[in-house]
Amino acid sequence: SHRVMCEEADYIICATPRLAEWYSEPNKNVVVCENTVDPRDWNVKTKKKRIVGVVLSTNHLKHMHIVRDAMRAASGFKDVEVQVLGLDPNWDFPYTHVGFTPSVASYRRVVSRWSVGLAPVVDNDLTSCKSDLKWLEFTISGAAMIASDVTAYQHIADDCVLRAESSLEIGRAHV
């Protein structure tokens, strides 16, 4: 089981102090190594299109509504493409679906084309352990980020992220 693996591990490396707190219960040898991105890994070019993107997985199924309304609003703007990377949400408005990428390099190529990246997160015990990795990826690629106002993004300066408390706020005020 996962717990047994954690108990038996020599060390556990976590991306956030909050996640380390959770893992320190079964194993006292926990190290925090925060996420970083290397600019040399990102081949950022001038953006030719205005693309609003989001990365979705099965982890987002319960809170898909947070981003759906925002993406619907973005799809209504002239010359804006809405793009979903990963899970296909089967929305009833125009969007481009890009399946799960086969490599980190191909993921970077997709995200590097975005003008705006959305990071919808429901605030709960699990997501309070998340890191700011999406912010790092979006900003290194030159995309503005609109994110839920949750723990992972609270340390980021206000002029570096647009925070939204709800999908309605994301859709109406920011996109």
CSV table of C-alpha atoms in Angstrom, one decimal:
chain,number,residue,atom,x,y,z
A,1,SER,CA,0.0,0.0,0.0
A,2,HIS,CA,1.0,3.6,-0.3
A,3,ARG,CA,1.3,4.0,3.5
A,4,VAL,CA,3.7,1.0,3.7
A,5,MET,CA,5.8,2.4,0.9
A,6,CYS,CA,6.0,5.8,2.7
A,7,GLU,CA,6.9,4.1,6.0
A,8,GLU,CA,9.6,2.0,4.3
A,9,ALA,CA,11.1,4.8,2.2
A,10,ASP,CA,14.5,6.3,3.2
A,11,TYR,CA,13.3,9.8,2.4
A,12,ILE,CA,10.2,11.4,0.9
A,13,ILE,CA,10.6,14.5,-1.2
A,14,CYS,CA,7.7,16.9,-1.4
A,15,ALA,CA,7.1,20.1,-3.4
A,16,THR,CA,5.3,22.0,-0.6
A,17,PRO,CA,5.6,22.3,3.2
A,18,ARG,CA,2.0,21.4,3.6
A,19,LEU,CA,2.5,18.2,1.7
A,20,ALA,CA,5.6,17.4,3.8
A,21,GLU,CA,3.4,17.9,6.9
A,22,TRP,CA,1.1,15.1,5.6
A,23,TYR,CA,3.9,12.7,4.8
A,24,SER,CA,5.8,13.3,8.0
A,25,GLU,CA,3.2,11.3,9.9
A,26,PRO,CA,4.3,7.9,8.4
A,27,ASN,CA,7.9,9.0,7.8
A,28,LYS,CA,10.0,11.6,9.7
A,29,ASN,CA,12.6,11.8,6.8
A,30,VAL,CA,10.7,14.3,4.7
A,31,VAL,CA,12.5,16.9,2.6
A,32,VAL,CA,10.8,19.9,0.9
A,33,CYS,CA,12.2,20.7,-2.6
A,34,GLU,CA,10.0,23.4,-4.2
A,35,ASN,CA,9.2,23.2,-7.9
A,36,THR,CA,11.3,25.3,-10.3
A,37,VAL,CA,11.4,25.7,-14.0
A,38,ASP,CA,14.5,26.1,-16.2
A,39,PRO,CA,14.1,28.7,-18.9
A,40,ARG,CA,16.4,26.6,-21.2
A,41,ASP,CA,13.6,24.0,-21.3
A,42,TRP,CA,11.0,26.4,-22.7
A,43,ASN,CA,11.3,27.5,-26.3
A,44,VAL,CA,9.0,30.5,-26.1
A,45,LYS,CA,8.2,32.2,-29.4
A,46,THR,CA,6.0,35.2,-30.2
A,47,LYS,CA,2.4,34.3,-29.9
A,48,LYS,CA,0.6,34.5,-33.2
A,49,LYS,CA,-2.9,33.7,-31.8
A,50,ARG,CA,-4.8,34.6,-28.7
A,51,ILE,CA,-5.3,31.3,-26.9
A,52,VAL,CA,-7.0,30.8,-23.5
A,53,GLY,CA,-6.0,27.4,-22.2
A,54,VAL,CA,-6.5,25.0,-19.3
A,55,VAL,CA,-5.0,21.6,-18.3
A,56,LEU,CA,-7.7,19.1,-17.2
A,57,SER,CA,-7.5,15.6,-15.8
A,58,THR,CA,-9.8,13.3,-14.0
A,59,ASN,CA,-8.8,15.2,-10.8
A,60,HIS,CA,-10.9,18.1,-12.1
A,61,LEU,CA,-14.1,16.2,-12.7
A,62,LYS,CA,-15.8,17.3,-9.5
A,63,HIS,CA,-15.0,20.9,-10.1
A,64,MET,CA,-15.1,21.2,-13.9
A,65,HIS,CA,-17.8,23.9,-13.4
A,66,ILE,CA,-15.2,26.3,-12.1
A,67,VAL,CA,-13.5,26.6,-15.5
A,68,ARG,CA,-16.4,25.7,-17.9
A,69,ASP,CA,-18.1,29.1,-17.5
A,70,ALA,CA,-14.9,31.0,-18.0
A,71,MET,CA,-14.0,29.0,-21.1
A,72,ARG,CA,-17.5,29.5,-22.5
A,73,ALA,CA,-17.1,33.3,-22.0
A,74,ALA,CA,-13.6,33.2,-23.7
A,75,SER,CA,-15.0,31.3,-26.6
A,76,GLY,CA,-17.3,34.2,-27.3
A,77,PHE,CA,-14.6,36.7,-28.0
A,78,LYS,CA,-13.5,37.4,-31.6
A,79,ASP,CA,-10.1,35.9,-32.5
A,80,VAL,CA,-9.8,33.9,-29.3
A,81,GLU,CA,-9.3,30.2,-29.3
A,82,VAL,CA,-10.2,28.1,-26.3
A,83,GLN,CA,-7.9,25.2,-25.8
A,84,VAL,CA,-8.2,22.2,-23.4
A,85,LEU,CA,-5.1,20.1,-22.8
A,86,GLY,CA,-5.6,16.6,-21.4
A,87,LEU,CA,-9.1,15.3,-20.5
A,88,ASP,CA,-11.8,16.2,-23.1
A,89,PRO,CA,-14.7,17.8,-21.2
A,90,ASN,CA,-17.2,17.5,-24.1
A,91,TRP,CA,-18.4,21.1,-23.7
A,92,ASP,CA,-21.3,22.4,-25.8
A,93,PHE,CA,-19.3,25.4,-27.1
A,94,PRO,CA,-16.4,25.8,-29.5
A,95,TYR,CA,-13.0,24.7,-28.1
A,96,THR,CA,-9.9,22.8,-29.3
A,97,HIS,CA,-9.1,19.6,-27.5
A,98,VAL,CA,-5.4,18.7,-27.3
A,99,GLY,CA,-5.1,15.2,-25.8
A,100,PHE,CA,-2.7,14.2,-23.1
A,101,THR,CA,0.8,14.9,-24.4
A,102,PRO,CA,3.3,12.1,-24.8
A,103,SER,CA,6.2,14.0,-23.2
A,104,VAL,CA,7.1,17.0,-21.1
A,105,ALA,CA,8.6,18.7,-24.2
A,106,SER,CA,5.3,18.4,-26.1
A,107,TYR,CA,3.4,19.7,-23.1
A,108,ARG,CA,5.7,22.7,-23.0
A,109,ARG,CA,5.1,23.3,-26.7
A,110,VAL,CA,1.3,23.4,-26.2
A,111,VAL,CA,1.4,25.6,-23.1
A,112,SER,CA,3.9,28.0,-24.7
A,113,ARG,CA,1.3,29.0,-27.4
A,114,TRP,CA,-1.2,30.2,-24.8
A,115,SER,CA,-1.8,33.8,-24.0
A,116,VAL,CA,-3.8,33.1,-20.9
A,117,GLY,CA,-3.7,29.9,-18.7
A,118,LEU,CA,-6.5,29.1,-16.2
A,119,ALA,CA,-5.7,27.2,-13.0
A,120,PRO,CA,-9.1,26.2,-11.4
A,121,VAL,CA,-8.7,24.6,-8.0
A,122,VAL,CA,-11.3,23.9,-5.3
A,123,ASP,CA,-9.8,24.7,-1.9
A,124,ASN,CA,-9.8,21.6,0.3
A,125,ASP,CA,-7.3,19.5,2.3
A,126,LEU,CA,-5.8,17.8,-0.8
A,127,THR,CA,-5.4,20.9,-2.9
A,128,SER,CA,-4.0,22.8,0.0
A,129,CYS,CA,-0.9,20.6,-0.6
A,130,LYS,CA,-0.5,21.7,-4.2
A,131,SER,CA,2.4,23.7,-5.4
A,132,ASP,CA,2.6,26.8,-7.7
A,133,LEU,CA,3.9,24.7,-10.6
A,134,LYS,CA,1.1,25.9,-13.0
A,135,TRP,CA,2.0,29.5,-12.3
A,136,LEU,CA,5.7,28.8,-12.9
A,137,GLU,CA,4.9,27.0,-16.2
A,138,PHE,CA,2.4,29.6,-17.4
A,139,THR,CA,4.6,32.6,-16.6
A,140,ILE,CA,7.8,31.2,-18.0
A,141,SER,CA,5.9,30.6,-21.2
A,142,GLY,CA,4.7,34.2,-21.3
A,143,ALA,CA,1.0,33.5,-20.5
A,144,ALA,CA,-1.0,35.5,-18.0
A,145,MET,CA,-2.5,33.3,-15.3
A,146,ILE,CA,-6.0,33.4,-13.9
A,147,ALA,CA,-6.1,31.2,-10.8
A,148,SER,CA,-8.5,30.2,-8.1
A,149,ASP,CA,-7.7,32.1,-4.8
A,150,VAL,CA,-6.1,29.1,-3.0
A,151,THR,CA,-3.1,28.3,-0.9
A,152,ALA,CA,-0.9,27.3,-3.8
A,153,TYR,CA,-1.0,30.8,-5.3
A,154,GLN,CA,-1.3,33.0,-2.2
A,155,HIS,CA,2.4,33.8,-2.0
A,156,ILE,CA,2.5,35.1,-5.5
A,157,ALA,CA,2.6,38.9,-5.9
A,158,ASP,CA,-0.8,40.4,-6.9
A,159,ASP,CA,0.6,41.9,-10.1
A,160,CYS,CA,1.8,38.5,-11.3
A,161,VAL,CA,-1.5,36.6,-11.1
A,162,LEU,CA,-5.2,37.3,-11.5
A,163,ARG,CA,-7.0,35.7,-8.6
A,164,ALA,CA,-10.6,34.6,-8.9
A,165,GLU,CA,-12.9,33.4,-6.2
A,166,SER,CA,-15.4,31.8,-8.5
A,167,SER,CA,-16.0,30.7,-12.1
A,168,LEU,CA,-18.4,33.6,-12.5
A,169,GLU,CA,-15.6,36.0,-11.6
A,170,ILE,CA,-13.2,34.3,-13.9
A,171,GLY,CA,-15.6,34.4,-16.8
A,172,ARG,CA,-17.0,38.0,-16.4
A,173,ALA,CA,-14.1,40.0,-14.9
A,174,HIS,CA,-10.9,38.5,-16.3
A,175,VAL,CA,-11.3,36.6,-19.5
